[in-house]
Amino acid sequence: MPRFVVYFIGFSAIFYVFLANKTNNVNQKNKWTFENGQEKTDDSVSVTIPVEGPFSWKWTWNSKVNSTTTTTTTSAPTTTKPPVYKLKPAARKSLRNALRGTTPEKRKKQLAQMGKKIKVKKISKTESTKLHNSYRRVKETEDPPALDMFEINERAGLNDYLFQGDMNLDDSQITEMSSAASSTRKKRQIRNSAKFWTDKTVIYYFDSGTTSTMQQVATDAMQFLTDHTCVKFSLNSTATNRVKIINGVGCYSNVGMLGGEQTLSLGSGCEMMGTAAHELAHTLGVFHTQMRSDRDDYVTIDLTDVPVDSQSNFYKLTAAESTNLVDYEYGSFLHYSGKAFVSSGGVDSIVPKEPVMVYTMGGRIVSFLDLKMLNLHYSCSCPASLPCENGGYANPAKCTECICPYGFGGTLCNQRPDYGCGSDLEATNTWQQSNYTFGNSSNSATARPYFLYCVHWIKAPTGKQIQFRIDSAYNSQCTYGCVFNGVEPRLKTDMTTTQARYCCKEFNGEVMLSDVNPLPIFSYNRYYITTFSWSYRYVDPVNNCVDIADITTCLALKTAKEEGCNLYDDAQLKVMCAVTFDLCGKTVGASCADRFPASQCSTYSTNGLCTSELPLIAEFSCASTCGFCSAPV
């Protein structure tokens, strides 16, 4: 029909003119700050970053990310062969005592044989490149004030003798896991081999070589778990089934109650409450979070730069082998960091499906869901429930009070917790800045065994949304897991899971929009002092799903489609007339994917355009990179 031809020509012109105009609206000039303090604004910038260690990068960047002239070229990072750390004599001695009759050489051989049976799915080089363009890279702090527990074990030469870096499996557990990895039949529950402690009580004693600091940290970790679960710890050096806590070389533990005497090592560098609690969780029978059967729904494993001998550490349980008691927790104190077992200079081995969570994985704070998981694992409960708010639940250790997510306190989790730091803040419609310093200035040489916490609540009038922006952080250590200090704005309505934590300057200046009011700001420190500066204000709620094109155009397009003239696909119709075509909240098309090339979408995300005031444009351009596949506009 002739009018369809008119529709096609006319609406094609409308669509491309429309997109061109919207593209110009989101184009922003890049702002570069040079070492001399001068600023330069330009549409096209070429920046060469000098070689630092194994890295060599060159970026050529045109800020008009929707333009066909956009280029983003990155030379691949140069990986170096990982250093080979041989088992140190002192480490061999303490490990031999912990292996319950097995020699270190035999254990190494057992784990190597098990590793050959474990198959971990690999991704292609193309998939790897796209994956690592999906999140923001940061410059880590050089020479941090302390090593992570897995780095301590690696340098002691323990990686070939412990499973996943810190779990001292016994012979029966290795046999069962090897059988499960090679069998095609329905597998037994691996967690059955990690036996529960009788009467929910762990019997322990300290070896004579442990220091007072080690004993205090371990005791405090036990007390924390006792205060939040029904699990108990009892000091007794003569009980039949007991744990000997030693001043060994490295941080490691057996998994579950083995029967007889077993060992937990808290050597030099392991004297941190989060590390002690991590090893105690293994003693209680819990494996690492990234072993969960559903982990592929939340993270992507990339073995590109993981040495072959270490790849079996990414073993994943099946649904038949384990039970996932709580939601997947990126912020679990039992989760690997993104760079686990990676060669120096290599790409990350674990990348979350939520890119903003990259630097939250690998933390050492016992999370709310970690405690809930332990309570469910040991069937801890109260005879009656409490009306706990914000996702809290009755504390099995004290049933008259609730266990609350971080950022909340009081008997029923409806108050701001009193850590001796923090305040209630009233937002206005203009930016206000909060500056506060906390920590301990008495020692700038080493990290403390314990975290200090601080919580602010930002409040706004009913019906308003709160915007939050990190401006700066003095003496913030940029690390995977943000293990020394960080800020966690609790923006989402689900307060039970850990939300994104920030400790790197690359995220400064990014405006975030809260779904909750009041907005809890949780911050923490365990090294020297940190000064945080962040700003906040309220805005009117934004209706993200609207008809961007005028009503006449949208109705004409709808009429054309009803008469059989499909000029545009649903994605094109949604970006112009989402309301008219009833496409709000719906993923359109057979599959959700980026329309722009990966390099452009990476730039789009890095420039903050995924969270711009034009979410329909962001969804149309880079739906996958910007996270709209799981949460469509």
XYZ file of C-alpha atoms in Angstrom:
633
model
C 0.000 0.000 0.000
C 1.383 3.419 -0.944
C 0.916 4.967 2.479
C 3.214 2.321 3.950
C 5.943 3.626 1.670
C 5.268 7.107 2.995
C 5.354 5.762 6.556
C 8.650 4.008 5.922
C 10.410 7.028 4.423
C 8.972 9.520 6.881
C 9.447 7.494 10.050
C 12.934 6.347 9.064
C 13.917 9.984 8.842
C 12.227 10.707 12.184
C 13.986 7.808 13.899
C 17.501 8.610 12.756
C 17.136 12.352 13.300
C 15.738 11.540 16.738
C 18.665 9.311 17.632
C 21.163 11.800 16.267
C 19.701 14.541 18.445
C 19.660 12.343 21.527
C 23.205 11.221 20.809
C 24.359 14.814 20.747
C 22.670 15.339 24.101
C 24.611 12.555 25.791
C 27.944 13.418 24.219
C 30.169 14.973 26.824
C 33.634 16.365 26.414
C 36.335 14.510 28.261
C 38.050 16.325 31.077
C 41.647 15.372 31.757
C 43.681 16.533 34.725
C 47.432 16.663 34.242
C 50.177 16.454 36.852
C 50.763 20.213 36.764
C 47.152 20.753 37.811
C 46.030 22.199 34.483
C 42.913 20.872 32.875
C 42.245 20.272 29.209
C 38.915 19.610 27.563
C 38.895 18.086 24.126
C 36.741 15.901 21.911
C 39.595 13.616 20.965
C 42.409 12.759 23.314
C 45.310 10.369 22.990
C 46.880 9.367 26.266
C 49.919 7.188 26.726
C 50.494 5.845 30.203
C 54.129 4.982 30.944
C 55.052 1.388 31.573
C 54.529 0.480 35.231
C 55.568 -3.005 36.195
C 54.145 -5.518 33.724
C 51.505 -3.160 32.318
C 51.687 -1.070 29.168
C 48.538 0.718 28.057
C 47.710 3.156 25.292
C 44.234 4.583 24.966
C 42.988 6.556 21.981
C 39.617 7.909 22.873
C 36.986 10.056 21.206
C 34.399 11.172 23.736
C 31.537 10.988 21.227
C 30.847 7.380 22.076
C 27.901 7.087 19.695
C 29.922 8.302 16.737
C 31.278 5.930 14.125
C 34.679 7.586 14.618
C 34.952 6.330 18.182
C 38.008 4.177 18.794
C 39.254 2.587 21.960
C 42.428 0.600 21.541
C 44.106 -1.206 24.365
C 47.310 -3.162 24.227
C 46.903 -6.405 26.113
C 48.574 -6.505 29.516
C 51.809 -8.406 29.534
C 51.652 -11.284 31.965
C 54.742 -12.544 33.678
C 55.407 -16.121 34.634
C 54.244 -16.565 38.217
C 57.022 -16.927 40.764
C 57.482 -20.447 42.033
C 57.322 -20.451 45.814
C 58.758 -23.632 47.242
C 57.484 -24.978 50.526
C 59.572 -23.371 53.247
C 61.113 -25.664 55.874
C 59.127 -24.052 58.685
C 55.938 -24.340 56.622
C 56.695 -28.006 55.926
C 57.122 -28.705 59.626
C 53.840 -27.121 60.719
C 51.967 -28.571 57.737
C 53.261 -32.084 58.412
C 51.830 -31.906 61.923
C 48.492 -30.725 60.505
C 48.169 -33.507 57.892
C 47.225 -36.185 60.428
C 49.734 -38.826 59.326
C 49.974 -37.914 55.645
C 53.270 -36.511 54.362
C 53.324 -33.183 52.499
C 54.618 -34.987 49.393
C 51.708 -37.437 49.423
C 49.172 -34.641 49.938
C 50.630 -32.678 47.030
C 50.315 -35.747 44.806
C 46.735 -36.401 45.968
C 45.649 -32.845 45.160
C 47.416 -32.944 41.786
C 45.602 -36.167 40.865
C 42.291 -34.697 42.005
C 42.999 -31.566 39.973
C 43.349 -33.603 36.778
C 39.817 -34.932 37.258
C 38.295 -31.516 37.894
C 37.104 -29.784 34.740
C 36.369 -26.064 34.807
C 34.604 -24.485 31.854
C 36.837 -22.104 29.914
C 35.859 -19.065 27.889
C 37.340 -17.993 24.566
C 39.852 -15.193 24.095
C 37.154 -13.073 22.444
C 34.796 -13.663 25.366
C 37.607 -12.835 27.780
C 38.359 -9.540 26.052
C 34.702 -8.522 26.096
C 34.373 -9.592 29.723
C 37.224 -7.413 30.928
C 35.927 -4.410 29.022
C 32.719 -4.586 31.059
C 34.067 -3.074 34.276
C 36.247 -0.236 35.435
C 39.927 -0.961 36.035
C 41.706 0.667 38.957
C 45.265 1.250 40.053
C 45.843 -0.772 43.203
C 47.754 0.636 46.149
C 51.401 -0.349 45.980
C 52.884 -1.996 49.082
C 49.657 -2.302 51.116
C 50.078 -2.382 54.909
C 49.410 -6.135 55.095
C 49.198 -9.198 52.863
C 45.966 -11.070 52.330
C 45.765 -14.569 53.799
C 45.977 -16.195 50.358
C 49.117 -14.198 49.514
C 50.656 -15.299 52.814
C 49.974 -18.943 51.986
C 51.235 -18.595 48.422
C 54.541 -17.075 49.523
C 54.961 -19.844 52.082
C 54.742 -22.341 49.212
C 51.491 -23.875 50.481
C 49.357 -23.672 47.319
C 50.225 -27.194 46.147
C 49.357 -28.670 49.547
C 46.040 -26.954 50.350
C 42.810 -26.975 48.353
C 41.710 -23.533 47.144
C 44.546 -21.881 49.008
C 43.584 -22.537 52.641
C 41.473 -25.695 53.072
C 43.304 -28.700 54.499
C 41.154 -31.555 53.186
C 41.666 -34.989 54.683
C 42.126 -38.207 52.681
C 38.434 -39.139 52.681
C 37.346 -35.687 51.493
C 39.875 -35.755 48.645
C 38.688 -39.227 47.636
C 35.051 -38.161 47.670
C 35.676 -34.947 45.762
C 37.791 -36.792 43.179
C 35.019 -39.335 42.736
C 32.401 -36.603 42.389
C 34.489 -34.762 39.789
C 34.923 -37.842 37.590
C 31.528 -39.522 38.030
C 28.604 -39.005 35.652
C 26.128 -40.476 38.115
C 24.172 -38.450 40.628
C 26.714 -37.468 43.222
C 26.449 -37.628 46.956
C 26.461 -34.500 49.037
C 30.078 -33.431 49.400
C 29.117 -31.440 52.435
C 28.248 -34.752 54.145
C 31.987 -35.334 54.439
C 32.282 -32.035 56.331
C 30.725 -33.278 59.545
C 28.919 -31.118 62.063
C 30.361 -30.602 65.511
C 28.607 -32.537 68.254
C 26.139 -30.431 70.237
C 27.029 -27.506 67.936
C 30.143 -26.980 70.042
C 33.712 -26.710 68.750
C 36.284 -27.922 71.268
C 39.664 -26.209 70.934
C 42.917 -25.352 72.658
C 45.950 -23.190 71.888
C 49.332 -24.719 71.168
C 52.110 -23.425 73.410
C 53.721 -21.597 70.478
C 50.792 -19.249 69.827
C 51.254 -15.609 70.780
C 48.925 -13.611 72.995
C 47.800 -11.631 69.922
C 46.894 -14.803 68.035
C 44.966 -16.103 71.015
C 43.104 -12.821 71.474
C 42.146 -12.538 67.792
C 40.954 -16.154 67.649
C 39.000 -15.777 70.892
C 37.352 -12.572 69.665
C 36.364 -14.244 66.377
C 34.832 -17.125 68.337
C 32.962 -14.694 70.561
C 31.592 -12.833 67.543
C 30.263 -16.073 66.051
C 28.884 -17.151 69.437
C 27.080 -13.806 69.818
C 25.319 -14.223 66.448
C 24.706 -17.986 66.122
C 23.875 -20.989 68.286
C 27.393 -22.378 67.789
C 29.591 -22.517 70.890
C 33.338 -22.806 71.442
C 34.762 -24.586 74.462
C 38.387 -24.580 75.656
C 39.533 -28.145 76.402
C 42.867 -29.718 75.457
C 41.929 -33.295 76.403
C 38.582 -33.804 74.634
C 38.455 -36.624 72.095
C 37.466 -34.366 69.189
C 39.301 -31.059 69.352
C 41.009 -28.327 67.325
C 44.592 -27.366 68.045
C 45.219 -23.735 67.090
C 48.872 -23.333 66.155
C 51.339 -20.619 65.269
C 52.101 -22.320 61.980
C 53.302 -20.833 58.719
C 50.182 -19.672 56.904
C 46.431 -19.461 57.510
C 44.501 -22.701 56.999
C 42.083 -25.159 58.546
C 40.472 -28.550 58.138
C 36.854 -28.608 56.938
C 34.260 -29.821 59.439
C 34.800 -32.106 62.425
C 37.173 -34.899 61.407
C 37.316 -36.831 64.668
C 40.321 -36.806 66.963
C 42.677 -33.835 66.923
C 42.728 -31.485 63.952
C 44.561 -28.237 63.283
C 43.834 -24.589 62.565
C 46.868 -22.467 61.707
C 46.969 -18.732 62.442
C 50.572 -17.891 61.632
C 52.308 -14.563 61.295
C 50.149 -12.194 59.237
C 46.961 -14.159 59.952
C 46.212 -12.276 63.173
C 43.125 -10.562 61.818
C 39.621 -11.208 63.084
C 38.162 -11.663 59.593
C 40.872 -14.203 58.742
C 40.353 -16.099 62.008
C 36.583 -16.154 61.407
C 37.170 -17.366 57.828
C 39.210 -20.348 59.051
C 36.737 -21.066 61.854
C 33.971 -21.206 59.229
C 35.930 -23.945 57.448
C 36.301 -25.720 60.797
C 32.514 -25.550 61.084
C 32.216 -27.309 57.712
C 31.662 -24.466 55.232
C 33.331 -24.213 51.806
C 34.107 -21.090 49.749
C 31.254 -19.074 48.246
C 32.444 -19.305 44.629
C 32.124 -23.114 44.817
C 28.319 -22.791 44.908
C 26.334 -24.673 42.288
C 24.716 -21.425 41.103
C 27.914 -19.398 40.882
C 27.752 -19.129 37.064
C 24.571 -17.081 37.437
C 26.543 -14.458 39.359
C 30.179 -14.602 38.238
C 32.175 -15.581 35.163
C 35.331 -17.623 35.663
C 38.176 -16.699 33.312
C 41.195 -19.017 33.420
C 43.118 -17.070 30.748
C 45.938 -16.106 33.113
C 45.525 -18.789 35.779
C 48.373 -21.355 35.714
C 47.209 -24.832 34.714
C 48.144 -26.325 38.083
C 45.879 -23.817 39.861
C 42.793 -24.106 37.661
C 41.226 -26.924 39.677
C 40.829 -24.441 42.543
C 37.812 -23.088 40.656
C 35.889 -26.322 41.152
C 32.124 -25.813 41.242
C 29.727 -28.017 43.180
C 26.591 -29.288 41.469
C 23.080 -28.887 42.825
C 23.194 -32.577 43.784
C 26.313 -32.029 45.876
C 25.345 -29.034 47.966
C 22.558 -26.842 49.257
C 22.618 -23.061 48.838
C 21.092 -21.806 52.059
C 21.134 -18.057 51.311
C 21.342 -15.749 48.301
C 24.675 -15.484 46.507
C 26.837 -13.032 48.443
C 29.593 -11.104 46.623
C 30.637 -9.558 49.935
C 30.999 -12.851 51.789
C 34.135 -13.276 53.897
C 34.382 -16.695 52.197
C 34.480 -15.344 48.617
C 37.650 -15.206 46.515
C 38.803 -11.848 45.195
C 38.742 -11.152 41.473
C 42.461 -11.822 41.065
C 42.570 -15.230 42.768
C 45.440 -17.421 41.478
C 46.166 -15.012 38.587
C 49.681 -14.637 37.171
C 51.270 -11.230 37.697
C 49.769 -8.725 35.271
C 47.025 -11.112 34.170
C 43.331 -10.436 33.749
C 40.969 -11.183 36.625
C 39.913 -14.781 37.174
C 36.488 -13.961 38.652
C 34.269 -11.249 37.179
C 30.826 -10.589 38.692
C 27.748 -10.284 36.485
C 27.217 -7.001 38.353
C 30.414 -5.189 37.258
C 30.272 -2.682 40.114
C 30.893 -5.564 42.566
C 34.391 -6.354 41.199
C 36.206 -4.712 44.113
C 33.739 -5.917 46.752
C 34.604 -9.610 46.329
C 37.362 -10.854 48.628
C 36.451 -8.793 51.686
C 37.126 -9.834 55.276
C 34.007 -8.501 56.996
C 31.662 -11.267 58.167
C 28.515 -10.327 56.277
C 24.890 -10.491 57.379
C 24.259 -13.406 54.989
C 27.399 -15.201 56.211
C 25.888 -15.286 59.690
C 22.499 -16.334 58.357
C 24.127 -19.142 56.378
C 25.922 -20.443 59.491
C 22.675 -20.300 61.458
C 20.818 -22.274 58.801
C 23.732 -24.698 58.415
C 23.588 -25.563 62.128
C 19.767 -25.296 62.358
C 19.922 -22.356 64.754
C 16.578 -20.702 65.454
C 14.420 -19.060 68.100
C 11.127 -20.450 69.453
C 9.310 -17.287 68.373
C 9.957 -14.724 65.663
C 10.368 -10.992 66.144
C 9.018 -8.158 63.944
C 12.538 -7.360 62.749
C 12.773 -4.727 60.026
C 15.061 -4.270 57.009
C 15.599 -8.011 56.558
C 16.716 -8.757 60.118
C 15.752 -11.903 62.042
C 15.694 -13.106 65.642
C 19.185 -13.783 66.982
C 19.497 -17.454 68.049
C 22.093 -16.400 70.623
C 19.696 -13.867 72.168
C 16.160 -14.376 70.943
C 14.872 -11.065 72.314
C 16.965 -9.122 69.791
C 17.377 -9.133 66.018
C 20.478 -9.709 63.932
C 20.565 -6.667 61.658
C 22.136 -5.955 58.261
C 25.019 -3.487 58.320
C 23.697 0.058 58.507
C 20.916 -0.820 60.946
C 20.723 -1.404 64.681
C 18.416 -1.369 67.667
C 16.354 -4.253 68.964
C 14.286 -4.464 65.749
C 16.790 -3.148 63.153
C 14.955 0.156 62.749
C 17.588 2.491 64.196
C 20.987 3.792 63.169
C 23.614 1.665 64.967
C 25.823 3.446 67.468
C 29.466 2.712 66.679
C 30.619 6.000 68.199
C 30.890 7.436 64.698
C 28.242 8.760 62.323
C 25.138 10.937 62.430
C 21.742 11.624 60.859
C 21.939 14.053 57.933
C 19.080 15.983 56.327
C 19.316 16.277 52.549
C 18.165 19.372 50.673
C 17.744 19.981 46.948
C 21.306 21.331 46.731
C 24.524 19.389 47.204
C 25.890 19.255 50.755
C 29.227 17.710 51.665
C 30.069 15.519 54.656
C 33.684 15.200 55.821
C 34.716 12.886 58.634
C 37.858 11.166 59.841
C 38.013 7.949 61.815
C 40.465 5.159 62.572
C 43.451 4.957 64.893
C 46.436 7.251 64.345
C 48.684 5.503 66.863
C 50.177 3.119 64.287
C 50.771 3.906 60.617
C 53.062 0.934 59.964
C 50.695 -2.033 60.064
C 47.011 -2.828 59.727
C 44.958 -3.524 62.849
C 43.333 -6.905 63.552
C 39.898 -5.280 63.868
C 37.654 -2.992 61.831
C 36.188 0.245 63.115
C 32.740 1.042 61.718
C 30.866 4.259 61.036
C 27.254 4.700 59.870
C 25.481 7.819 58.635
C 21.834 8.038 57.649
C 20.879 10.528 54.944
C 17.219 11.498 55.156
C 15.018 13.243 52.601
C 11.363 14.354 52.506
C 8.839 11.684 51.593
C 8.536 11.250 47.844
C 12.086 12.418 47.069
C 15.079 10.362 45.936
C 18.570 10.767 47.373
C 21.631 11.231 45.185
C 25.040 10.313 46.590
C 28.545 11.084 45.323
C 31.964 10.139 46.722
C 34.254 13.159 46.374
C 37.517 11.958 47.902
C 39.098 9.676 50.482
C 42.364 10.496 52.212
C 44.541 7.462 52.997
C 42.169 5.018 51.341
C 43.928 1.816 50.283
C 42.742 0.707 46.829
C 42.645 -3.102 46.916
C 40.516 -5.980 45.739
C 37.938 -6.591 48.440
C 38.553 -3.107 49.902
C 40.116 -4.964 52.825
C 41.553 -1.960 54.710
C 38.896 0.726 54.381
C 35.909 1.587 52.248
C 32.480 3.157 51.856
C 29.315 1.185 51.140
C 26.307 3.349 50.234
C 23.353 1.007 50.793
C 21.350 2.168 47.775
C 19.171 -0.867 47.025
C 16.004 -1.947 48.777
C 17.393 -5.416 49.615
C 19.501 -4.685 52.679
C 20.413 -8.314 53.376
C 23.130 -8.597 50.707
C 26.377 -6.656 50.681
C 26.219 -3.756 48.235
C 29.085 -2.239 46.242
C 32.011 -1.036 48.346
C 34.340 1.721 47.174
C 37.973 2.308 48.104
C 39.516 3.476 44.802
C 39.654 7.036 43.480
C 38.523 5.952 40.014
C 34.937 5.972 41.328
C 35.114 9.481 42.798
C 32.623 11.905 41.309
C 30.143 9.268 40.142
C 26.563 10.212 41.041
C 24.510 7.335 42.466
C 20.737 7.266 42.947
C 19.240 5.638 46.030
C 16.105 3.499 46.059
C 15.726 3.904 49.834
C 15.018 6.727 52.260
C 16.767 7.097 54.654
C 19.980 6.056 52.912
C 22.507 4.281 55.190
C 26.183 5.002 54.439
C 28.351 2.262 55.958
C 32.091 2.931 56.162
C 34.931 1.087 57.838
C 38.653 1.278 58.570
C 41.379 -1.000 59.938
C 44.509 0.875 58.897
C 45.638 4.205 60.398
C 42.996 6.894 59.762
C 40.821 7.627 56.746
C 39.079 10.881 55.852
C 36.031 10.437 53.650
C 34.354 13.288 51.783
C 31.061 12.703 50.034
C 28.095 14.786 48.934
C 24.354 14.250 48.900
C 21.090 15.906 47.883
C 17.535 14.930 47.009
C 15.819 15.103 43.631
C 12.344 14.445 42.308
C 11.836 10.805 41.293
C 12.628 10.249 37.637
C 10.164 8.336 35.477
C 12.709 6.505 33.369
C 10.189 4.905 31.034
C 8.509 7.586 28.933
C 7.675 8.348 25.329
C 10.696 10.367 24.223
C 9.214 11.051 20.791
C 6.159 13.310 20.597
C 2.711 11.769 20.929
C 1.807 12.364 17.265
C 4.811 10.366 16.087
C 4.177 7.538 18.563
C 0.509 7.204 17.608
C 1.381 7.221 13.900
C 3.944 4.459 14.469
C 1.394 2.447 16.424
C -1.187 2.814 13.650
C 1.361 1.721 11.066
C 2.241 -1.386 13.069
C -1.413 -2.279 13.604
C -1.901 -2.120 9.836
C 0.960 -4.554 9.275
C 3.772 -2.140 8.508
C 6.636 -3.116 10.813
C 9.063 -0.305 10.129
C 11.145 -0.850 13.258
C 11.946 -3.651 15.639
C 10.716 -3.550 19.234
C 14.004 -2.155 20.559
C 13.733 0.813 18.201
C 10.098 1.328 19.128
C 10.882 1.171 22.838
C 13.586 3.820 22.699
C 11.125 6.192 21.002
C 7.665 5.261 22.304
C 7.987 2.875 25.264
C 4.705 3.848 26.935
C 2.604 3.872 23.763
C 3.765 0.365 22.838
C 3.499 -0.946 26.439
C 7.188 -1.915 26.550
C 8.108 -0.493 29.975
C 9.875 -3.042 32.171
C 10.152 -5.530 29.312
C 13.219 -6.996 27.632
C 12.653 -6.750 23.895
C 14.013 -8.958 21.153
C 14.920 -12.630 21.115
C 18.084 -11.948 23.101
C 19.351 -9.008 25.099
C 22.663 -7.719 23.777
C 24.713 -4.586 23.132
C 24.032 -2.849 19.812
C 27.261 -0.887 20.013
C 30.657 -2.638 19.745
C 32.170 -3.842 23.022
C 34.805 -1.096 23.037
C 32.174 1.621 22.663
C 29.951 0.163 25.380
C 32.936 -0.076 27.708
C 33.628 3.617 27.108
C 29.919 4.364 27.484
C 29.897 2.662 30.890
C 33.181 4.209 32.038
C 31.868 7.691 31.223
C 28.876 7.083 33.486
C 26.345 7.191 30.656
C 24.708 3.930 31.780
C 23.248 5.902 34.679
C 22.587 9.105 32.749
C 19.201 10.812 32.627
C 18.412 8.956 29.380
C 18.207 5.298 30.453
C 16.184 4.310 27.377
C 19.078 5.459 25.192
C 21.550 3.543 27.368
C 19.394 0.412 27.186
C 19.076 0.647 23.406
C 22.816 1.195 22.919
C 24.469 -1.073 25.507
C 21.776 -3.158 27.204
C 24.089 -5.952 28.351
C 27.026 -3.806 29.502
C 24.746 -1.390 31.352
C 22.858 -4.173 33.140
C 19.443 -3.625 31.539
C 19.027 -7.278 30.518
C 18.161 -8.229 34.095
C 16.500 -4.906 34.966
C 14.908 -3.395 31.837
C 13.731 0.217 31.879
